[in-house]
């Protein structure tokens, strides 16, 4: 049953949880500002010897860039091993595939995604390495690199027709794995009337062109949970997922047997949850265990 978390009930909740897994955008920060209670919550949990982990579907920054952002926003900076991005998880996943030696990974994404691929000892290339002009009629001159053994598509603020076409061309070979960082359809904006296409929208274009489905690694999928579990001993019953989005964060927690808390500082609020309950019932996917207005609630000392 959905419960609104009040400040007076936090201590009893903390007694039941050893590991807290936080989403970042809309929970810890909004753009370049820390959200209310974020720093105090992290400090409190660390003081109480809790394990604190951060998971984001955003592949546009590397793990090291995220560590810099924690420091820049005056938030307690976690160890590198406690930050998981969809890009880092995608690189981890590809590194565990049985790819031929000296093979390469064709990447659609920001430079950070290339960085994460290299960090796993893999060799990435992208559309720029093909030296093709972006004009449609020049794409027929594409010469595919025969060493490419996987295609990875993530968020790319400079995505275009040529990048989609080159990636799809490699994927015409059904033996080449097709990995997508995450399926988020759009990005959060301060102006809710403005829609910025997300990574999922980019991947869908490539899927449609090559008539294949990507293997997604980010929340709510199992692969990022496998990555988390590979690095940490997770007691599911004593682990809580804290996020702002029902379709990624909360469903991720539910699918993997975690407690869930929705904070109303980002995408969804209790009213969205109530609509699900009215239509489908309390046990439906996307209904969290708890909801609160912000991390200020968790940071309060009773």
mmCIF file of N, CA and C in Angstrom, residues 35 85 174 201 203 260 284 296:
data_model
loop_
_atom_site.group_PDB
_atom_site.id
_atom_site.type_symbol
_atom_site.label_atom_id
_atom_site.label_comp_id
_atom_site.label_asym_id
_atom_site.label_seq_id
_atom_site.Cartn_x
_atom_site.Cartn_y
_atom_site.Cartn_z
ATOM 1 N N UNK A 35 19.241 19.630 -5.281
ATOM 2 C CA UNK A 35 17.861 19.746 -4.812
ATOM 3 C C UNK A 35 17.803 19.761 -3.285
ATOM 4 N N UNK A 85 26.337 4.558 -14.528
ATOM 5 C CA UNK A 85 25.606 5.217 -15.607
ATOM 6 C C UNK A 85 25.201 4.159 -16.632
ATOM 7 N N UNK A 174 22.981 -9.627 -38.818
ATOM 8 C CA UNK A 174 22.247 -10.054 -37.617
ATOM 9 C C UNK A 174 23.135 -10.611 -36.508
ATOM 10 N N UNK A 201 14.253 7.763 -28.105
ATOM 11 C CA UNK A 201 13.771 8.236 -29.405
ATOM 12 C C UNK A 201 14.829 8.045 -30.486
ATOM 13 N N UNK A 203 17.296 5.718 -30.379
ATOM 14 C CA UNK A 203 17.457 4.282 -30.614
ATOM 15 C C UNK A 203 16.302 3.739 -31.460
ATOM 16 N N UNK A 260 10.717 0.830 -2.668
ATOM 17 C CA UNK A 260 10.752 1.979 -3.576
ATOM 18 C C UNK A 260 10.180 3.233 -2.914
ATOM 19 N N UNK A 284 -0.254 -2.749 -8.996
ATOM 20 C CA UNK A 284 0.195 -2.587 -10.387
ATOM 21 C C UNK A 284 1.615 -2.042 -10.447
ATOM 22 N N UNK A 296 14.365 16.352 1.578
ATOM 23 C CA UNK A 296 14.311 17.042 2.876
ATOM 24 C C UNK A 296 13.707 16.150 3.947
#
